[in-house]
Coordinates of C-alpha atoms in Angstrom, one line a residue:
X4 CA 13.4 -6.9 -15.2
X5 CA 11.4 -4.2 -17.1
X6 CA 12.5 -0.7 -16.5
X7 CA 10.1 2.0 -15.6
X8 CA 13.0 4.4 -15.6
X9 CA 16.5 4.3 -16.9
X10 CA 17.9 3.5 -13.5
X11 CA 16.1 0.2 -13.5
X12 CA 17.4 -0.8 -16.9
X13 CA 21.1 -0.6 -16.0
X14 CA 21.0 -4.2 -14.8
X15 CA 20.9 -5.4 -18.4
X16 CA 24.2 -7.0 -19.4
X17 CA 25.6 -7.0 -15.9
X18 CA 27.4 -10.1 -14.6
X19 CA 27.6 -10.5 -10.9
X20 CA 26.7 -12.9 -8.1
X21 CA 23.8 -12.1 -5.9
X22 CA 23.9 -12.6 -2.1
X23 CA 20.2 -12.9 -1.9
X24 CA 18.8 -16.4 -1.2
X25 CA 15.8 -17.7 0.5
X26 CA 18.1 -19.0 3.3
X27 CA 19.7 -15.6 4.0
X28 CA 16.7 -13.4 4.1
X29 CA 14.9 -12.7 7.4
X30 CA 11.2 -12.8 7.8
X31 CA 10.7 -9.3 6.4
X32 CA 10.5 -8.6 2.7
X33 CA 10.8 -4.8 3.3
X34 CA 12.0 -2.9 6.3
X35 CA 12.5 0.8 6.9
X36 CA 14.3 2.1 9.9
X37 CA 13.8 5.8 10.6
X38 CA 13.9 6.8 7.0
X39 CA 14.0 10.6 6.4
X40 CA 13.8 12.3 3.0
X41 CA 13.8 16.0 2.2
X42 CA 13.6 18.3 -0.8
X43 CA 15.9 21.2 0.2
X44 CA 14.7 22.2 3.6
X45 CA 11.3 20.6 3.3
X46 CA 11.1 17.2 5.0
X47 CA 8.6 15.0 3.2
X48 CA 9.4 11.7 4.9
X49 CA 10.1 12.0 8.7
X50 CA 11.6 9.2 10.7
X51 CA 9.5 6.5 9.0
X52 CA 9.8 2.9 10.0
X53 CA 7.9 0.1 8.3
X54 CA 7.8 -3.7 8.6
X55 CA 6.5 -5.8 5.7
X56 CA 6.4 -9.6 6.3
X57 CA 7.3 -11.9 3.5
X58 CA 4.2 -13.2 1.7
X59 CA 2.1 -10.3 2.8
X60 CA -0.1 -7.9 0.7
X61 CA 0.7 -4.6 2.2
X62 CA -1.2 -1.4 1.6
X63 CA 0.7 1.8 2.0
X64 CA -1.9 4.6 2.6
X65 CA -2.0 8.3 3.1
X66 CA -3.4 11.5 1.7
X67 CA -1.8 13.4 -1.2
X68 CA 1.5 14.8 -0.1
X69 CA 2.0 12.3 2.7
X70 CA 5.4 11.1 1.3
X71 CA 4.3 7.8 -0.2
X72 CA 5.8 8.2 -3.7
X73 CA 9.0 9.7 -2.3
X74 CA 9.3 6.7 0.0
X75 CA 8.8 4.3 -2.9
X76 CA 11.3 6.1 -5.1
X77 CA 13.9 5.8 -2.3
X78 CA 13.2 2.1 -2.0
X79 CA 13.8 1.4 -5.7
X80 CA 16.9 3.7 -6.0
X81 CA 15.3 6.5 -8.0
X82 CA 16.3 9.0 -5.3
X83 CA 19.2 8.7 -2.8
X84 CA 18.7 7.4 0.7
X85 CA 19.4 10.5 2.8
X86 CA 19.0 9.2 6.4
X87 CA 17.9 6.0 8.0
X88 CA 18.1 2.5 6.7
X89 CA 16.1 0.5 4.1
X90 CA 16.3 -3.2 3.2
X91 CA 14.5 -5.2 0.5
X92 CA 14.6 -9.0 0.8
X93 CA 17.4 -8.5 3.4
X94 CA 19.5 -6.5 1.0
X95 CA 20.6 -2.9 1.8
X96 CA 19.0 -0.3 -0.5
X97 CA 22.1 2.0 -0.2
X98 CA 24.7 -0.6 -1.2
X99 CA 23.0 -3.5 -3.1
X100 CA 20.9 -1.7 -5.7
X101 CA 21.9 -3.9 -8.6
X102 CA 21.2 -7.1 -6.7
X103 CA 17.9 -5.8 -5.5
X104 CA 16.8 -5.2 -9.1
X105 CA 17.0 -8.8 -9.9
X106 CA 14.3 -9.8 -7.4
X107 CA 12.2 -6.7 -7.0
X108 CA 9.6 -5.6 -9.5
X109 CA 8.5 -1.9 -9.6
X110 CA 5.6 -0.2 -11.4
X111 CA 5.3 3.5 -11.2
X112 CA 2.1 5.5 -11.4
X113 CA 3.3 6.7 -14.8
X114 CA 5.3 4.4 -17.1
X115 CA 8.1 4.9 -19.6
X116 CA 7.1 2.5 -22.3
X117 CA 8.5 3.1 -25.8
X118 CA 5.6 4.4 -27.8
X119 CA 7.1 3.7 -31.2
X120 CA 7.3 -0.1 -30.5
X121 CA 4.6 -2.7 -30.9
X122 CA 3.4 -4.5 -27.8
X123 CA 5.3 -7.7 -28.9
X124 CA 8.5 -5.7 -29.4
X125 CA 8.3 -4.2 -25.9
X126 CA 7.7 -7.7 -24.5
X127 CA 10.9 -8.9 -26.2
X128 CA 12.9 -5.9 -24.9
X129 CA 11.7 -6.7 -21.4
X130 CA 12.5 -10.4 -21.8
X131 CA 16.1 -9.7 -22.8
X132 CA 16.5 -7.4 -19.8
X133 CA 15.3 -9.9 -17.2
X134 CA 17.5 -12.6 -15.7
X135 CA 14.4 -14.8 -15.1
X136 CA 11.4 -14.5 -17.4
X137 CA 8.1 -16.4 -17.5
X138 CA 6.7 -16.3 -21.0
X139 CA 3.7 -18.3 -20.1
X140 CA 2.8 -15.8 -17.4
X141 CA 3.3 -12.9 -19.7
X142 CA 1.1 -14.4 -22.4
X143 CA -1.6 -15.1 -19.8
X144 CA -1.7 -11.4 -18.8
X145 CA -1.6 -10.2 -22.4
X146 CA -4.7 -12.3 -23.0
X147 CA -6.4 -11.3 -19.7
X148 CA -6.0 -7.6 -20.5
X149 CA -6.8 -8.2 -24.2
X150 CA -3.6 -6.4 -25.3
X151 CA -3.1 -6.5 -29.1
X152 CA 0.4 -7.9 -29.8
X153 CA 0.9 -6.0 -33.1
X154 CA -0.5 -2.6 -31.9
X155 CA 1.9 0.4 -31.5
X156 CA 2.1 1.3 -27.8
X157 CA 1.4 5.0 -28.5
X158 CA -2.0 3.9 -29.9
X159 CA -3.0 2.1 -26.7
X160 CA -5.3 3.8 -24.2
X161 CA -3.8 5.0 -20.9
X162 CA -5.3 2.1 -19.1
X163 CA -3.9 -0.5 -21.6
X164 CA -0.5 1.1 -21.2
X165 CA -0.7 0.6 -17.5
X166 CA -1.8 -3.0 -18.0
X167 CA 1.1 -3.6 -20.3
X168 CA 3.6 -2.1 -17.9
X169 CA 2.3 -4.3 -15.1
X170 CA 2.4 -7.4 -17.4
X171 CA 6.1 -6.8 -18.1
X172 CA 7.0 -6.3 -14.5
X173 CA 5.3 -9.5 -13.6
X174 CA 7.1 -11.3 -16.4
X175 CA 10.3 -11.3 -14.4
X176 CA 8.6 -13.1 -11.5
X177 CA 9.7 -10.7 -8.7
X178 CA 9.8 -11.9 -5.1
X179 CA 8.8 -8.4 -4.0
X180 CA 6.4 -6.4 -6.1
X181 CA 6.3 -2.6 -5.4
X182 CA 3.3 -0.8 -7.0
X183 CA 2.6 2.9 -6.9
X184 CA -1.1 3.5 -7.5
X185 CA -1.4 0.3 -9.7
X186 CA -5.0 0.6 -10.7
X187 CA -5.5 4.3 -11.2
X188 CA -6.0 4.0 -14.9
X189 CA -8.3 0.9 -14.9
X190 CA -12.0 0.7 -15.2
X191 CA -13.8 -1.0 -12.3
X192 CA -14.1 -4.4 -14.0
X193 CA -10.5 -4.5 -15.1
X194 CA -9.4 -3.3 -11.6
X195 CA -11.3 -6.2 -10.0
X196 CA -9.7 -8.7 -12.4
X197 CA -6.3 -7.2 -11.9
X198 CA -6.4 -7.3 -8.1
X199 CA -7.7 -10.8 -7.9
X200 CA -5.1 -12.1 -10.4
X201 CA -2.3 -10.3 -8.6
X202 CA -3.1 -11.7 -5.2
X203 CA -3.8 -15.2 -6.5
X204 CA -0.7 -15.6 -8.6
X205 CA 1.8 -13.4 -6.8
X206 CA 1.1 -14.0 -3.1
X207 CA 0.2 -17.6 -3.6
X208 CA 3.8 -18.3 -4.6
X209 CA 5.1 -16.8 -1.3
X210 CA 5.9 -13.5 -2.9
X211 CA 5.2 -10.1 -1.4
X212 CA 3.1 -7.1 -2.7
X213 CA 3.7 -3.6 -1.4
X214 CA 1.4 -1.0 -3.0
X215 CA 0.1 2.5 -2.5
X216 CA -3.4 3.4 -3.4
X217 CA -6.1 6.0 -2.8
X218 CA -8.8 3.5 -3.4
X219 CA -9.4 2.3 0.1
X220 CA -12.1 -0.2 -0.9
X221 CA -9.7 -2.1 -3.1
X222 CA -7.1 -2.0 -0.4
X223 CA -9.6 -3.5 2.0
X224 CA -10.3 -6.3 -0.5
X225 CA -6.8 -7.5 -0.9
X226 CA -4.4 -6.3 1.8
X227 CA -3.6 -8.2 5.0
X228 CA -1.5 -5.5 6.5
X229 CA -1.6 -1.7 6.1
X230 CA 0.3 1.5 7.2
X231 CA -1.2 4.9 7.3
X232 CA 1.2 7.9 6.9
X233 CA 0.5 11.6 7.1
X234 CA 3.0 14.5 6.4
X235 CA 5.8 11.9 6.2
X236 CA 5.1 10.3 9.6
X237 CA 3.8 6.9 10.4
X238 CA 0.3 7.1 12.0
X239 CA -0.4 3.4 12.4
X240 CA 0.9 0.1 11.1
X241 CA -1.0 -3.1 11.8
X242 CA -2.5 -6.3 10.4
X243 CA -5.8 -5.2 8.7
X244 CA -7.9 -7.7 10.7
X245 CA -6.4 -6.5 14.0
X246 CA -6.9 -2.8 13.0
X247 CA -10.6 -3.4 12.1
X248 CA -11.2 -5.4 15.3
X249 CA -9.9 -2.6 17.4
X250 CA -11.7 0.3 15.6
X251 CA -15.5 0.3 16.1
X252 CA -18.4 2.6 16.0
X253 CA -21.2 2.5 18.6
X254 CA -24.6 3.9 17.6
X255 CA -26.8 5.0 20.5
X256 CA -29.9 7.0 21.4
X257 CA -31.4 8.5 24.5
X258 CA -35.0 9.2 25.5
X259 CA -33.8 12.3 27.4
X260 CA -31.4 15.1 26.5
X261 CA -27.8 14.2 26.8
X262 CA -24.7 16.4 26.5
X263 CA -22.1 15.5 23.9
X264 CA -19.2 16.1 26.4
X265 CA -20.7 13.4 28.7
X266 CA -20.3 10.9 25.9
X267 CA -16.8 12.1 25.0
X268 CA -15.8 11.6 28.6
X269 CA -16.4 7.8 28.3
X270 CA -13.0 6.0 28.3
X271 CA -12.2 4.6 24.8
X272 CA -14.4 7.1 23.0
X273 CA -12.4 9.1 20.4
X274 CA -15.1 11.2 18.9
X275 CA -18.8 11.7 19.1
X276 CA -20.9 12.5 16.0
X277 CA -24.5 13.6 16.4
X278 CA -26.9 12.2 13.7
X279 CA -30.3 13.8 14.4
X280 CA -31.5 12.4 17.7
X281 CA -28.9 9.6 17.6
X282 CA -25.2 9.6 18.3
X283 CA -22.3 7.7 16.7
X284 CA -19.3 7.2 18.9
X285 CA -15.9 6.2 17.4
X286 CA -14.3 3.8 19.7
X287 CA -10.8 2.3 20.0
X288 CA -10.4 -0.7 22.2
X289 CA -13.1 -2.6 24.1
X290 CA -16.4 -1.4 22.6
X291 CA -18.3 -3.5 25.2
X292 CA -17.0 -1.3 28.0
X293 CA -18.4 1.7 26.1
X294 CA -21.7 0.0 25.7
X295 CA -21.9 -0.7 29.5
X296 CA -21.2 3.0 30.2
X297 CA -23.9 4.1 27.8
X298 CA -26.4 1.8 29.5
X299 CA -25.3 3.4 32.8
X300 CA -26.1 6.8 31.3
X301 CA -29.6 5.6 30.4
X302 CA -29.2 4.9 26.7
X303 CA -32.4 3.5 25.1
X304 CA -30.6 1.8 22.3
X305 CA -27.0 0.7 21.7
X306 CA -25.5 -1.0 18.7
X307 CA -21.8 -1.9 17.9
X308 CA -21.0 -1.6 14.2
X309 CA -17.9 -2.4 12.2
X310 CA -15.9 0.4 10.6
X311 CA -14.6 -0.1 7.1
X312 CA -11.0 0.9 6.2
X313 CA -12.1 4.3 4.7
X314 CA -13.8 5.3 8.0
X315 CA -10.8 4.2 10.0
X316 CA -8.5 6.1 7.7
X317 CA -10.5 9.3 8.0
X318 CA -10.7 8.9 11.8
X319 CA -6.9 8.7 12.1
X320 CA -6.4 11.7 9.9
X321 CA -8.9 13.7 11.9
X322 CA -7.0 12.7 15.0
X323 CA -3.9 14.2 13.4
X324 CA -5.6 17.4 12.4
X325 CA -7.0 17.9 15.9
X326 CA -3.7 17.0 17.6
X327 CA -5.3 14.1 19.3
X328 CA -3.2 11.3 17.8
X329 CA -1.1 10.7 20.9
X330 CA -4.2 10.1 22.9
X331 CA -5.6 7.4 20.6
X332 CA -2.7 5.4 19.2
X333 CA -2.6 1.8 20.3
X334 CA 0.1 0.8 22.8

């Protein structure tokens, strides 16, 4: 497999038998159990538990400083596991690092490609380091991203370097692909092509994608399960469809004056936003019950609207900031 850091290149030349088989793995490609990480006295990941089903496309979300990159670096062995337990494809991160690297592909937000090499030379280095390599797939991605085979890597744009790094990671056909901000350097068209190709070609083979991203619209396009973390703690983890079906907004208006606190007192209402003479109620749970209460209060118009992932994300973080999260988390 291609190395993004020296730690991930140490597998080259090693001879050992792996204990990972499709028969021995459980139904989770990635599992964290109360993972805690700290830099000195500063805790950056706090008692974090995650469950990533095999074959899923899993979005790992949070604001800057939420502990996402630290979590990922712990998963791939770039920093020691300090407390808790982590398994990838049923293998223990703390004790089976070499075996894990045969089956897990990792792409960091920044890459360590060799600038003095040509693209074709870097491809050959990666091929020699991988215990299973798909040249046809690599050539496909080289063509898709229009990467010049004979060009020196140092002359490539930042976006093209990211595309090359991704191509090389995919060349080893990982069963679990871990990506840290994979599209941060791509323009919108290339980002769209990349996301669709990854989902179609990786997940269709029963493989799993675990990725972090600040672009919530792209997460919503491709993820089927998400987790939101803040200050190192898990805020919510759920299937995306289930999360979106539970989180709604209700727009309403009244022909008479109404107090905001009367609307906030309705069961299931998390927050009330006033928009001119109208109100928007953020609702978790049965929105129809909120609608009935609004009609009882004399609402002249009521409309249930879906919330996109970005709106849901912001609502959860606002709950954290206002100390209301314990009131609104699903049971």
